[in-house]
mmCIF file of C-alpha atoms in Angstrom:
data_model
loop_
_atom_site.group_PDB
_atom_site.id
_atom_site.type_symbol
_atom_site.label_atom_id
_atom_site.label_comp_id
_atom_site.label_asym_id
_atom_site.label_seq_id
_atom_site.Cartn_x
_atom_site.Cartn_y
_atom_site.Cartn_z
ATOM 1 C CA UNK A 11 0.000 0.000 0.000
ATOM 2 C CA UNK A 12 1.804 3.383 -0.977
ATOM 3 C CA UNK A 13 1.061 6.584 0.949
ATOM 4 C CA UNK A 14 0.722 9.261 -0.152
ATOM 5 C CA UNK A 15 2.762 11.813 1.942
ATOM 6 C CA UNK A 16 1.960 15.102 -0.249
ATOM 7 C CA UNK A 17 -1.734 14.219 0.459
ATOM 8 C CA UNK A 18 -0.836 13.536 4.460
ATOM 9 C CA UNK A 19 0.739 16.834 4.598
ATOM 10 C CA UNK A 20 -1.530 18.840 3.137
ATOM 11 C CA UNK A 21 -4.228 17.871 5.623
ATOM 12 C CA UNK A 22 -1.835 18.101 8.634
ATOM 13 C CA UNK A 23 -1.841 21.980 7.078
ATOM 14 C CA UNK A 24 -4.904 22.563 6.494
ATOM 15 C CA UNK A 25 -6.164 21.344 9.741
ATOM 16 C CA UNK A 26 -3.805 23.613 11.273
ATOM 17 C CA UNK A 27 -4.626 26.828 9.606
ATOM 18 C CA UNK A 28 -8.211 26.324 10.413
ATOM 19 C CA UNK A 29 -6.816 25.825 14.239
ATOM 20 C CA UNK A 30 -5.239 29.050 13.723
ATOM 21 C CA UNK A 31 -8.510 30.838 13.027
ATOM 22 C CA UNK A 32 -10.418 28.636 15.128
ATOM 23 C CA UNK A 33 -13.700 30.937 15.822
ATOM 24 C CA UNK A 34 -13.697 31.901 19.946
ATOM 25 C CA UNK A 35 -17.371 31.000 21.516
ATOM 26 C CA UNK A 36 -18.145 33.278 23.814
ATOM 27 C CA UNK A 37 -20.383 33.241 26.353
ATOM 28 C CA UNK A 38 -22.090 36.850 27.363
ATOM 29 C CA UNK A 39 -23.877 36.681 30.754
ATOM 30 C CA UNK A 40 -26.180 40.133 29.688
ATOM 31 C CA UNK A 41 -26.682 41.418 26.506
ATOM 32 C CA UNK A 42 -24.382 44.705 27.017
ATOM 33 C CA UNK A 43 -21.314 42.516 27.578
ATOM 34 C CA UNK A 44 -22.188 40.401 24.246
ATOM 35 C CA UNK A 45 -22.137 43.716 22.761
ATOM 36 C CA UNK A 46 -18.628 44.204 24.267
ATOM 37 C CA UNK A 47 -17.394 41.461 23.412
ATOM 38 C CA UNK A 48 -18.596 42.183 19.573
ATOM 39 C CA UNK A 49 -16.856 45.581 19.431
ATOM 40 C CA UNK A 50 -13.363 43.744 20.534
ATOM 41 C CA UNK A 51 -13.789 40.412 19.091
ATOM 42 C CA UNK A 52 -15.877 40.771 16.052
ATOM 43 C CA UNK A 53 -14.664 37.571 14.291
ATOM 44 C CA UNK A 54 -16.188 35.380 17.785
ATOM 45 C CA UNK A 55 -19.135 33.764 17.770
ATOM 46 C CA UNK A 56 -20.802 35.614 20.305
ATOM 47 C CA UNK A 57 -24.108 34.027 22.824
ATOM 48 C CA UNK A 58 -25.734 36.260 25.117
ATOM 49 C CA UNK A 59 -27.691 34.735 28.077
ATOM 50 C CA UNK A 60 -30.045 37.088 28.569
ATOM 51 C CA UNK A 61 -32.338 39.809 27.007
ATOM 52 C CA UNK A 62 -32.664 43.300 27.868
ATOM 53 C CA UNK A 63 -36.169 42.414 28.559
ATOM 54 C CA UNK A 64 -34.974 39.638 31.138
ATOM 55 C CA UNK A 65 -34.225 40.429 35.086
ATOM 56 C CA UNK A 66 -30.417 39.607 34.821
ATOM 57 C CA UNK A 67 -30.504 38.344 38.704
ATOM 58 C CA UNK A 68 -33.162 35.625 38.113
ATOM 59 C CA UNK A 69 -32.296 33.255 35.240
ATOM 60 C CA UNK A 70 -32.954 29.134 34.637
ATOM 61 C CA UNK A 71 -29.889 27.046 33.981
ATOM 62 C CA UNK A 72 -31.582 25.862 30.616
ATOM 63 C CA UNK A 73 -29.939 23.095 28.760
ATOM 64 C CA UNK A 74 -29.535 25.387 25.638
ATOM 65 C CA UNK A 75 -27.394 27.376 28.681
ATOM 66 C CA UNK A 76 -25.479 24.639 29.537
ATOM 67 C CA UNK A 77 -24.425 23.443 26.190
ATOM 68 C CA UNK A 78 -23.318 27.046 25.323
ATOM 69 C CA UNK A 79 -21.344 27.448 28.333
ATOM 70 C CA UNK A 80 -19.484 23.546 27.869
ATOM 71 C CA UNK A 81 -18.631 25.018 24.128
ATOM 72 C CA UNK A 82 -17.273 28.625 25.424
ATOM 73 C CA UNK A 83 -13.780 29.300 25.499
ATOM 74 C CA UNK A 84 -14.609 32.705 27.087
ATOM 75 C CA UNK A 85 -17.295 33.859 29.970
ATOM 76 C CA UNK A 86 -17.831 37.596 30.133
ATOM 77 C CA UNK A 87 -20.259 38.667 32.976
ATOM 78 C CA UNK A 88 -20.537 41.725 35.215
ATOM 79 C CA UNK A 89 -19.989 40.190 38.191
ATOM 80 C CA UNK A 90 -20.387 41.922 41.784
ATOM 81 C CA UNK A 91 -22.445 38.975 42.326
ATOM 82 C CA UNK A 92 -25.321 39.727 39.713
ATOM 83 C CA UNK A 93 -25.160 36.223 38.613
ATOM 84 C CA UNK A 94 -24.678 34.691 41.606
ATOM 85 C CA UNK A 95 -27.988 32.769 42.069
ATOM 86 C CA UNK A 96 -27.482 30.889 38.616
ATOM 87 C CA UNK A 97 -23.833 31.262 37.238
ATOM 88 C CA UNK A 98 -22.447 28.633 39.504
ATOM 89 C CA UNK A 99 -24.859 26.269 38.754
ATOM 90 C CA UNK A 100 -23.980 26.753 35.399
ATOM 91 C CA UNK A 101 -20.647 26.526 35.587
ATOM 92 C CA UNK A 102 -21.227 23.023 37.476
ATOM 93 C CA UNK A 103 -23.541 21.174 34.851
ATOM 94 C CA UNK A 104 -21.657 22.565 31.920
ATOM 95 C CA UNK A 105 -18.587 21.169 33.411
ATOM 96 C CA UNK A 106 -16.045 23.155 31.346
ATOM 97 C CA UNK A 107 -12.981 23.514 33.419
ATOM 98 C CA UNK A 108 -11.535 26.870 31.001
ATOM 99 C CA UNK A 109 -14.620 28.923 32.360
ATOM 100 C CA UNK A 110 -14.446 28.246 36.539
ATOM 101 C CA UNK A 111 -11.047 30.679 36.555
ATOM 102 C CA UNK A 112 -10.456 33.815 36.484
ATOM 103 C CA UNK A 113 -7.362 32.713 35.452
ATOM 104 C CA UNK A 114 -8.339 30.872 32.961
ATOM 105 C CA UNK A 115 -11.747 31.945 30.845
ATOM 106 C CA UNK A 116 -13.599 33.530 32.867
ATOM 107 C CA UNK A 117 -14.112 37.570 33.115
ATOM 108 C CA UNK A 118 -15.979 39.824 35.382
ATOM 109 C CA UNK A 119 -16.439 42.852 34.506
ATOM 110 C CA UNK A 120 -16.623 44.050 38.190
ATOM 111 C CA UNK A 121 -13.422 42.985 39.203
ATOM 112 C CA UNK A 122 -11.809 46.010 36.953
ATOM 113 C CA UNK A 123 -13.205 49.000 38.127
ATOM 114 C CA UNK A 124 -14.246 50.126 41.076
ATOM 115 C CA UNK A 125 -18.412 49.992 42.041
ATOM 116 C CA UNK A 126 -20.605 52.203 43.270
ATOM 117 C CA UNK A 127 -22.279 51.191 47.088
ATOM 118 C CA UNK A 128 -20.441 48.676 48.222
ATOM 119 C CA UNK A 129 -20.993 47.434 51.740
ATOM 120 C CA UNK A 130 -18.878 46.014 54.499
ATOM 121 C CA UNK A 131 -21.959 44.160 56.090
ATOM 122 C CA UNK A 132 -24.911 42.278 54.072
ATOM 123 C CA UNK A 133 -28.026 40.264 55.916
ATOM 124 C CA UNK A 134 -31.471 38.904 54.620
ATOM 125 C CA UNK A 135 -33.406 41.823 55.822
ATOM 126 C CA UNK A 136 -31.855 44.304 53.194
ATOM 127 C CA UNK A 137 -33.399 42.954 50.611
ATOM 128 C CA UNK A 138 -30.899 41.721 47.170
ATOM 129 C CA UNK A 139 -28.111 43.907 47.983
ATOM 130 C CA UNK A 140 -24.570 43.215 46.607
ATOM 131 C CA UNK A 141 -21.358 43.267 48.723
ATOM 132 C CA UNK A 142 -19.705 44.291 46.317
ATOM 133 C CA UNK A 143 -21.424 47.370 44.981
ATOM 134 C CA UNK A 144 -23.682 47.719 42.395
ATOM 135 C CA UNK A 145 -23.361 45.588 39.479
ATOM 136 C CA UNK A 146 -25.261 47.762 36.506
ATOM 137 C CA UNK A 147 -21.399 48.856 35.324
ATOM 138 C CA UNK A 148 -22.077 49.686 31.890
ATOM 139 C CA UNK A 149 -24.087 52.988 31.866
ATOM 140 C CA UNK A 150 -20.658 54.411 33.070
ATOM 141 C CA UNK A 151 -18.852 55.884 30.345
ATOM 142 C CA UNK A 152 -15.494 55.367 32.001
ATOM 143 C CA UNK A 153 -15.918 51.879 33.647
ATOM 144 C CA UNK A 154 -17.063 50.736 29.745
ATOM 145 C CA UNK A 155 -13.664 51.874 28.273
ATOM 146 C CA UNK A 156 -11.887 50.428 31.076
ATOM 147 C CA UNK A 157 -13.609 47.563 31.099
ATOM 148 C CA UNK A 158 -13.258 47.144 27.435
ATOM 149 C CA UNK A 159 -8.944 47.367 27.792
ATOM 150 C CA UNK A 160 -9.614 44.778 30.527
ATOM 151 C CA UNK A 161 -11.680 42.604 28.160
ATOM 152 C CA UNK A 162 -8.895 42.902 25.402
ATOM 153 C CA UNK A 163 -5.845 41.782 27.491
ATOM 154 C CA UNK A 164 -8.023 38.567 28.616
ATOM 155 C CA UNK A 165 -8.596 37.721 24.532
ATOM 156 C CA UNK A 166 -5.277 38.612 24.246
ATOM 157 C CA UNK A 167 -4.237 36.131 27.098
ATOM 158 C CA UNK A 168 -6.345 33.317 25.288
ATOM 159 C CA UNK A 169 -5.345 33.765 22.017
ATOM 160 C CA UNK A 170 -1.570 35.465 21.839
ATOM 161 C CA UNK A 171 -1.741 34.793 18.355
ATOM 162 C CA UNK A 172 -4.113 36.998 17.488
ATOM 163 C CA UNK A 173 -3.038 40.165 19.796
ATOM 164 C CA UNK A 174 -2.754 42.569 17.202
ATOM 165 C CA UNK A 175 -6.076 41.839 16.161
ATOM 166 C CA UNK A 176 -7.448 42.212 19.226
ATOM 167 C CA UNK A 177 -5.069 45.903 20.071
ATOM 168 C CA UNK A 178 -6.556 46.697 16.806
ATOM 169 C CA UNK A 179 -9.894 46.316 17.537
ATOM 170 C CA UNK A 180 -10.035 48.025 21.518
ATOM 171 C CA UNK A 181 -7.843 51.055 19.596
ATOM 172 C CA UNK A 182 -10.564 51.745 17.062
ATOM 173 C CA UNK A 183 -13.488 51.052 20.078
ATOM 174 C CA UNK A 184 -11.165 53.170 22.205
ATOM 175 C CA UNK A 185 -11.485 56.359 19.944
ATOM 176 C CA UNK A 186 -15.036 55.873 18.890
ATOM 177 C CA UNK A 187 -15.995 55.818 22.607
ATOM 178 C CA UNK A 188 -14.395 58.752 23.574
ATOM 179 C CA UNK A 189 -15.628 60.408 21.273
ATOM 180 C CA UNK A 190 -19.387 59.339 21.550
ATOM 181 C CA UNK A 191 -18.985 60.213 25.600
ATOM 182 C CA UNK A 192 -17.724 63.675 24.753
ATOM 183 C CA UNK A 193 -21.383 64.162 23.291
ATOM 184 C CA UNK A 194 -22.992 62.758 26.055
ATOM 185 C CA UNK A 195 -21.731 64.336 28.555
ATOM 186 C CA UNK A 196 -22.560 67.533 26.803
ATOM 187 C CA UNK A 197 -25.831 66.058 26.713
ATOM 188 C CA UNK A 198 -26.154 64.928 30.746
ATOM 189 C CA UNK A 199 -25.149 68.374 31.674
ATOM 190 C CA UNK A 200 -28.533 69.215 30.410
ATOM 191 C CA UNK A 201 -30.409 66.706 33.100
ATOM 192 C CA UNK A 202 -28.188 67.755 36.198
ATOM 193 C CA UNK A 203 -30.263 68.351 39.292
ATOM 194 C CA UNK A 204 -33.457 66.261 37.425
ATOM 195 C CA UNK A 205 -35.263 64.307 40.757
ATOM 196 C CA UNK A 206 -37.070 60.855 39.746
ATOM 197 C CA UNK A 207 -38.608 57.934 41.406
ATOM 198 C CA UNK A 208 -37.237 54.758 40.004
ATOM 199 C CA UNK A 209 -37.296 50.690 40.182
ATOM 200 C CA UNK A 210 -34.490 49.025 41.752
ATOM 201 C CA UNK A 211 -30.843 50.491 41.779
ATOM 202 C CA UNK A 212 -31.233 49.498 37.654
ATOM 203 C CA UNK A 213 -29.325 53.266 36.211
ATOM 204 C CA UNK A 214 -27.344 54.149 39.462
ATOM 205 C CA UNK A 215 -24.653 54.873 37.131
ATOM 206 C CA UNK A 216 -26.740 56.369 34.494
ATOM 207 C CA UNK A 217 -27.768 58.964 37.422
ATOM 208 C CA UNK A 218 -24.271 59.484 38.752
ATOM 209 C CA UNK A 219 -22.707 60.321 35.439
ATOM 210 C CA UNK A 220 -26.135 62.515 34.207
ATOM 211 C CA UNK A 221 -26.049 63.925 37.849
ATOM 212 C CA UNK A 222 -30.096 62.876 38.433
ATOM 213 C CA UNK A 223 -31.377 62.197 41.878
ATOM 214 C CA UNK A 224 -32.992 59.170 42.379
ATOM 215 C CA UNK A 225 -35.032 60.474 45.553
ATOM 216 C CA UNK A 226 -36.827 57.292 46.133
ATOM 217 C CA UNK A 227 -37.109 53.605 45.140
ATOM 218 C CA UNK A 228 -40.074 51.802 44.096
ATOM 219 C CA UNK A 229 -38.985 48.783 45.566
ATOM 220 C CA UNK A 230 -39.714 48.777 49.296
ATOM 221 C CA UNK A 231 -36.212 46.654 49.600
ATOM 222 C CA UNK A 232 -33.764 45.867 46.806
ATOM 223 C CA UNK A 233 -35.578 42.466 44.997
ATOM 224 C CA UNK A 234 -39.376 43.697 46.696
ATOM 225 C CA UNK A 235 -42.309 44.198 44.132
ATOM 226 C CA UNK A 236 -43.963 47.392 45.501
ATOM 227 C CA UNK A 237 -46.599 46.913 48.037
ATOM 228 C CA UNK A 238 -49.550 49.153 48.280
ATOM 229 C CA UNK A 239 -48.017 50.579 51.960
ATOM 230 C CA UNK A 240 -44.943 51.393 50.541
ATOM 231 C CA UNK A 241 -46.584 53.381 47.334
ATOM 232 C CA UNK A 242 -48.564 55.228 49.518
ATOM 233 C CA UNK A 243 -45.645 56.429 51.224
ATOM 234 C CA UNK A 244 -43.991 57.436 47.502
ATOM 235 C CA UNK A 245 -47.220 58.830 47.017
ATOM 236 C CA UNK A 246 -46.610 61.972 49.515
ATOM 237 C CA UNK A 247 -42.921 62.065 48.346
ATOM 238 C CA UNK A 248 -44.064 62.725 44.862
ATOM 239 C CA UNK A 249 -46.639 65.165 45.669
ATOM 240 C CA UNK A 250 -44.076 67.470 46.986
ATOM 241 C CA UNK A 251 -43.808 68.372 42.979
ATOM 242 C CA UNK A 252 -39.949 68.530 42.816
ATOM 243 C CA UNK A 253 -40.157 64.824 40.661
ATOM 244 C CA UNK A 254 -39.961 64.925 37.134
ATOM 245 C CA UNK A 255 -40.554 61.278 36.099
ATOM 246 C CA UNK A 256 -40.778 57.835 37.300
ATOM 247 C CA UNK A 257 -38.515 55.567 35.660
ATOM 248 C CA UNK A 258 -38.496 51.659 34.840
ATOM 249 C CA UNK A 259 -36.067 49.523 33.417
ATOM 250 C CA UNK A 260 -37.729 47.800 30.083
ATOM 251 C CA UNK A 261 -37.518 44.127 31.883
ATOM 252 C CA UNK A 262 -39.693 45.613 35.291
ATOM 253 C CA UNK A 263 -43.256 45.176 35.680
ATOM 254 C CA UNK A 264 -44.600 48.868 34.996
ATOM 255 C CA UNK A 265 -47.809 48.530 37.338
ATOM 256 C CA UNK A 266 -46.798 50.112 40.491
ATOM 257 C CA UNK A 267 -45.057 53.437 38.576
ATOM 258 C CA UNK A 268 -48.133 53.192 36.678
ATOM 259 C CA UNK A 269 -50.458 53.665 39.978
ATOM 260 C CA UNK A 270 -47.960 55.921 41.478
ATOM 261 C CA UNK A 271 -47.545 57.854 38.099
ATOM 262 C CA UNK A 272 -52.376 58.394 38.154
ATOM 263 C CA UNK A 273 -52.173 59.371 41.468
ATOM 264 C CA UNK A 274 -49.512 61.434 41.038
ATOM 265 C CA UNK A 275 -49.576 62.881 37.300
ATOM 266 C CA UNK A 276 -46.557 62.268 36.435
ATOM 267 C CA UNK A 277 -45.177 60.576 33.769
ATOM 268 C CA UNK A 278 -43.736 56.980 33.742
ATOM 269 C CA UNK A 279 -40.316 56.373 31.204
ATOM 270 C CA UNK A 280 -39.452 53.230 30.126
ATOM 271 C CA UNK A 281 -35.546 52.736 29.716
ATOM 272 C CA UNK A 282 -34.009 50.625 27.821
ATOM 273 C CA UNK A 283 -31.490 48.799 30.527
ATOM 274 C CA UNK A 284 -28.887 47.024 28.122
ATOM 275 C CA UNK A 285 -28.816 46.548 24.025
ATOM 276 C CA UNK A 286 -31.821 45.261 22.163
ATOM 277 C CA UNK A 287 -34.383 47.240 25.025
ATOM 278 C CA UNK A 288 -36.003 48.839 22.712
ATOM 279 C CA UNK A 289 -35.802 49.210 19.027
ATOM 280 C CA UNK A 290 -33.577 51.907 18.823
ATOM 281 C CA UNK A 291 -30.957 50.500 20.873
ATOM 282 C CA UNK A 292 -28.817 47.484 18.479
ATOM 283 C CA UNK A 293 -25.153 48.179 20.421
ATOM 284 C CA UNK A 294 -23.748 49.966 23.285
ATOM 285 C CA UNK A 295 -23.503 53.328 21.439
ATOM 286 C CA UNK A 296 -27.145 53.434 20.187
ATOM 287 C CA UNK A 297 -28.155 52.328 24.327
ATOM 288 C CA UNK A 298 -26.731 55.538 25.021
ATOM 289 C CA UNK A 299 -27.754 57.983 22.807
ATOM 290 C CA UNK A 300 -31.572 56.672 23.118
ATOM 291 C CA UNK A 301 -31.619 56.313 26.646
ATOM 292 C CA UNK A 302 -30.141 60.098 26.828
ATOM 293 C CA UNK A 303 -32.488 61.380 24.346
ATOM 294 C CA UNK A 304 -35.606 59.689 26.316
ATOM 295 C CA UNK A 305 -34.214 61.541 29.370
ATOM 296 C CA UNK A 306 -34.245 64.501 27.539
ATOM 297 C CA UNK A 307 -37.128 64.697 26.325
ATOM 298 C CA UNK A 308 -39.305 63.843 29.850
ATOM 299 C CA UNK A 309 -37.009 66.877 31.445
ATOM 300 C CA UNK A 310 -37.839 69.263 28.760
ATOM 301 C CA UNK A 311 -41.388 68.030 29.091
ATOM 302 C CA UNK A 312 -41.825 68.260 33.067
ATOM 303 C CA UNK A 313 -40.216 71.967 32.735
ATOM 304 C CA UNK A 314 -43.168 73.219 30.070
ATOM 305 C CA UNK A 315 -45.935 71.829 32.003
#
């Protein structure tokens, strides 16, 4: 039997070139860290976990979860505990050793930057509070970026192969971002000092970089559905008539700002929390500009009336 070697050999190649641009799974635990991830790694294929119209603290470990998470080769999540009640269960039934470490493939947005309201004591009776601080990083501007540099040294640190790619890609985010945040914080300076009511600690860094209040929570403790006691109390706190809106995150049930909001008469916004919240929003950049121009308009609206 004669063997061919040329024909050996040129399948030992070609095998290895399509190692070489072996496509990266990665595994998004919210849909604004899939986005991310497609900004930096535009060649991966990219599987987000969640919708924008999903409550990223309460998720099922679905099997069409667990077989995305044994094929990843990268984990991006935000961390500060947010997916504490289902990542490690994940993690467990997926059984994929390269997404358990830090060191390894796994990446937490969280552990990058520093949070807002972090605590040195948490108990049952405060409700779903975080240790940590808050884990809604990515209405920050300047957590994003720095998160995104972050996010490029651990592709980088998978595939050192590919690192120009990937300094090519964060350098070309890099300047687009800046220069998108330039115009919107020319934009939040127009919504500094604006008071609302909102659900859940969902845009504490939306407020702290468009310098709104958040006066009072819907939520009678952090993970609480509003209870009729506890709306009555908002009730007199928003007929003091210093509160321009009351906000909601897309994925929150609207009916207790709604009640609030007829008793009230004041307006309810919807925001779009993360990519694909409402139409307008398709990537980080769009997220922005619509939830800024939603903002805008309610303010504008609430000083005419």
């Amino acid at each position: 039997m004669r063997i061919n070697f040329k024909v050996i050999i040129s399948s030992i190649l070609l095998s290895l070139s399509h190692s070489a641009f072996a496509q990266m799974n990665i595994f998004a635990c919210e849909p604004e860290y899939a986005a991310l991830a497609k900004e930096l790694a535009p060649e991966a294929s990219i599987y987000s976990a969640t919708t924008a119209m999903q409550d990223p603290h309460q998720v099922q470990a679905r099997p069409s979860l667990i077989a995305k998470m044994r094929r990843a080769d990268l984990v991006v999540c935000a961390g500060a505990e947010l997916e504490i009640g289902w990542l490690p269960m994940l993690q467990m039934k997926a059984a994929n050793a390269n997404v358990r470490s830090t060191d390894k493939g796994l990446f937490f947005a969280a552990d990058h930057v520093e949070t807002l309201d972090q605590l040195d004591f948490v108990d049952r009776s405060m409700g779903d509070v975080h240790t940590q601080g808050n884990p809604h990083l990515h209405f920050s501007p300047t957590r994003m970026l720095t998160i995104a540099q972050a996010l490029t040294n651990k592709l980088i640190q998978l595939e050192p192969q590919n690192s120009a790619r990937y300094q090519q890609h964060f350098a070309s985010f890099s300047e687009r971002w800046q220069a998108a945040s330039k115009q919107w914080q020319q934009r939040a300076s127009q919504l500094q000092g604006m008071k609302v009511i909102a659900y859940h600690s969902s845009f504490r860094y939306l407020f702290d970089f468009a310098g709104i209040e958040q006066v009072a929570d819907l939520e009678p403790k952090p993970g609480l559905a509003p209870t009729s006691s506890h709306l009555t109390k908002l009730l007199h706190r928003a007929n003091e008539g210093d509160i321009d809106t009351i906000i909601v995150a897309s994925y929150q049930d609207p009916r207790g700002a709604k009640w609030l909001a007829d008793k009230a008469d004041l307006p309810v916004l919807v925001l779009p929390f993360s990519v694909g919240g409402n139409k307008q929003s398709g990537d980080l950049f769009s997220l922005y500009d619509s939830v800024l121009t939603l903002l805008t308009q309610a303010h504008t609206a609430q000083q005419a009336s």
